[in-house]
Amino acid sequence: MSSLFKPVQIGAITASNRAIMAPLTRGRATRDHVPTPIMVDYYRQRAGAGLIITEATGISRQGLGWPYAPGIWSDEQVAAWQPVTQAVHDARGRIIVQLWHMGRQVHSSVTGEQPVSSSATATAGDAHTYEGKAPFETARPLATEEIQGLIDAYVTAARNAIRAGFDGVQIHAANGYLIDQFLRDNANFRTDQYGGSIENRVRLLAEVTQAVADAIGADKVSVRLSPNGDSQGVNDSNPGPLFAHAAQVLDAIGIASLELREPGPDGTFGKTDVPRQSPLIRQHFKGPLILNSDYDKQRAQADLESGLADAISFGRPFMANPDLVERLRSDAPLNPIKGMATWYGPGEDGYTNYPALEQEPATA
């Protein structure tokens, strides 16, 4: 059997294969960030993944600035997620929820308050709002005494995830969002215990992860990092030592897995000349390592067989191919992905209406 299709243990989860569904920002919830019935169909269709990592899901109203994205801070949201997790489990799949605080990436017209971050910085360009695009705003630095409240919000969201039936959580510490804004030195200019040295900049990630692990069990907690190159304006001048230390800290906590988003110089959704950090991180993180960005079957096989990765996460291929695992197994062609407007907009187009192999008309 090809290594991509062998089971793998990811903390408390036995994944039936090593093709993981990567987290993908979508926008099919309500304006109040409550999941909707169409999301049940979407995740059920993709239950053949070894593990589904949901779309980014807000831990609090403060941290969720993406229009029509789901949250998991309220009882109403928890109840609306339950049919999703039940549908995936009924289809013999496993699913964890990605916990998201966007930091300076939010806009006050969506959240009702000034964005917060590690420091008083702003992202270049425009934010998505319900009224269209608007320039990003300068964030307010989180006060030291506010950090515990932030950690508590992550813990509440994680406990809510278990109540909603999820098999675990992934802490989103990548892609230029709040925790990443604390990690990397072009966004963090703090002078307290959360800024300056590498150890201090990793502190928030460590404290959030430890608190969530204490609340629901480390074997149900994963983390996502984006260690190489710019991500939404967030970058670091010396990523090797930074992410080596982060990997050591996460390894000591004993988390279920670590996922790395690593675009290359020819990336199709972000690109960078900064080398991949996974070979270095592999030396310091001994748990299951999941790699992501522009993988096809051949490249996935190579990184699995070399021992660099324990699983591979696929994003847009899962978006367009609900039966991606079977297509990879049989070397069947993949559906072309529809335009970006369908990724984030409402309705079934580009969401639940991609055909599976058995749905396609037979050819003569």
Coordinates of C-alpha atoms in Angstrom, one line a residue, residues 70-223:
P70 CA -18.3 30.6 11.7
G71 CA -17.4 31.1 15.3
I72 CA -17.4 28.8 18.3
W73 CA -17.8 31.1 21.3
S74 CA -21.6 30.8 21.9
D75 CA -24.1 28.0 22.7
E76 CA -25.9 28.8 19.5
Q77 CA -22.7 28.2 17.5
V78 CA -22.0 25.0 19.4
A79 CA -25.5 23.6 18.6
A80 CA -25.1 24.5 14.9
W81 CA -21.8 22.7 14.7
Q82 CA -23.2 19.5 16.2
P83 CA -24.9 18.3 12.9
V84 CA -21.6 18.9 11.1
T85 CA -19.5 16.7 13.4
Q86 CA -22.3 14.1 13.5
A87 CA -22.5 13.9 9.7
V88 CA -18.7 13.4 9.4
H89 CA -18.7 10.8 12.1
D90 CA -21.6 9.0 10.5
A91 CA -19.5 8.9 7.3
R92 CA -16.6 7.4 9.4
G93 CA -14.6 10.5 9.2
R94 CA -12.7 12.5 11.8
I95 CA -12.8 16.3 12.2
I96 CA -11.1 18.9 14.3
V97 CA -11.9 22.7 14.4
Q98 CA -9.3 25.4 13.7
L99 CA -9.4 28.1 16.4
W100 CA -8.8 31.5 15.0
H101 CA -8.1 35.0 16.2
M102 CA -7.3 37.3 13.3
G103 CA -5.6 40.1 15.3
R104 CA -4.9 43.1 13.2
Q105 CA -6.5 41.4 10.1
V106 CA -10.0 42.3 11.4
H107 CA -11.9 45.5 10.6
S108 CA -13.9 47.4 13.3
S109 CA -17.0 47.5 11.1
V110 CA -17.2 43.7 11.4
T111 CA -16.2 43.3 15.1
G112 CA -17.4 46.5 16.6
E113 CA -14.0 47.4 18.0
Q114 CA -10.5 48.5 17.1
P115 CA -8.4 45.5 16.1
V116 CA -5.8 44.2 18.5
S117 CA -2.4 42.8 17.9
S118 CA 1.1 42.4 19.5
S119 CA 1.9 46.0 18.6
A120 CA 0.5 49.1 17.0
T121 CA 0.8 48.0 13.4
A122 CA -1.4 47.7 10.4
T123 CA -1.6 45.4 7.4
A124 CA -1.1 46.9 4.0
G125 CA -4.1 46.8 1.7
D126 CA -7.8 46.3 2.3
A127 CA -9.8 44.1 4.7
H128 CA -13.0 42.3 3.8
T129 CA -16.1 43.8 5.4
Y130 CA -19.8 43.3 4.9
E131 CA -19.9 46.6 2.9
G132 CA -17.0 45.6 0.7
K133 CA -13.3 46.2 1.0
A134 CA -11.9 48.9 3.4
P135 CA -8.4 49.8 4.4
F136 CA -6.9 47.9 7.2
E137 CA -6.8 49.8 10.5
T138 CA -4.0 50.3 12.9
A139 CA -4.2 47.8 15.7
R140 CA -4.2 48.5 19.4
P141 CA -1.5 46.6 21.3
L142 CA -2.9 44.1 23.7
A143 CA -2.1 45.2 27.3
T144 CA -0.1 42.6 29.3
E145 CA -3.0 42.3 31.7
E146 CA -5.3 41.4 28.8
I147 CA -3.3 38.3 27.8
Q148 CA -5.0 36.0 30.3
G149 CA -8.4 36.9 29.0
L150 CA -7.2 36.0 25.5
I151 CA -5.9 32.6 26.7
D152 CA -9.2 32.0 28.5
A153 CA -11.1 32.7 25.2
Y154 CA -9.0 30.0 23.5
V155 CA -9.8 27.6 26.3
T156 CA -13.5 28.3 26.2
A157 CA -13.5 27.8 22.4
A158 CA -11.7 24.5 22.8
R159 CA -14.1 23.2 25.4
N160 CA -17.0 24.3 23.2
A161 CA -15.4 22.3 20.3
I162 CA -15.5 19.1 22.4
R163 CA -19.2 19.9 23.3
A164 CA -19.9 20.3 19.6
G165 CA -18.6 16.8 18.9
F166 CA -15.2 17.7 17.4
D167 CA -12.4 15.2 17.8
G168 CA -10.0 18.0 18.8
V169 CA -8.8 21.4 17.8
Q170 CA -6.1 23.1 15.9
I171 CA -4.7 26.4 17.2
H172 CA -4.1 28.7 14.2
A173 CA -0.7 30.3 14.8
A174 CA 0.1 30.9 11.1
N175 CA -0.7 33.1 8.1
G176 CA -0.1 36.5 9.7
Y177 CA -2.9 36.2 12.3
L178 CA -2.7 37.1 16.0
I179 CA -0.4 34.5 17.4
D180 CA 1.8 34.8 14.3
Q181 CA 1.9 38.6 14.9
F182 CA 3.4 37.8 18.3
L183 CA 5.9 35.3 16.9
R184 CA 7.6 37.3 14.2
D185 CA 9.8 40.3 14.6
N186 CA 8.5 42.6 12.0
A187 CA 5.1 42.7 13.8
N188 CA 6.1 42.4 17.4
F189 CA 7.8 45.4 19.0
R190 CA 6.7 44.8 22.6
T191 CA 9.0 45.4 25.6
D192 CA 7.2 43.2 28.1
Q193 CA 7.5 39.4 28.6
Y194 CA 5.8 38.8 25.2
G195 CA 8.3 40.7 23.1
G196 CA 12.0 41.0 22.2
S197 CA 13.7 37.7 22.6
I198 CA 12.7 34.5 20.7
E199 CA 11.6 33.0 24.0
N200 CA 9.4 35.9 24.8
R201 CA 7.8 36.0 21.3
V202 CA 7.0 32.3 21.5
R203 CA 5.5 32.8 25.0
L204 CA 1.9 33.5 23.9
L205 CA 1.9 30.4 21.6
A206 CA 3.2 28.3 24.5
E207 CA 0.7 29.6 27.0
V208 CA -2.3 29.3 24.7
T209 CA -1.3 25.8 23.7
Q210 CA -0.5 24.6 27.3
A211 CA -3.8 26.0 28.5
V212 CA -5.8 24.4 25.8
A213 CA -4.0 21.1 26.3
D214 CA -4.7 21.3 30.0
A215 CA -8.4 21.9 29.3
I216 CA -9.1 19.1 26.7
G217 CA -6.0 16.9 26.6
A218 CA -2.8 17.5 24.6
D219 CA -3.6 14.5 22.4
K220 CA -6.6 16.5 21.1
V221 CA -4.6 19.7 20.3
S222 CA -2.8 20.5 17.1
V223 CA -1.0 23.7 16.0

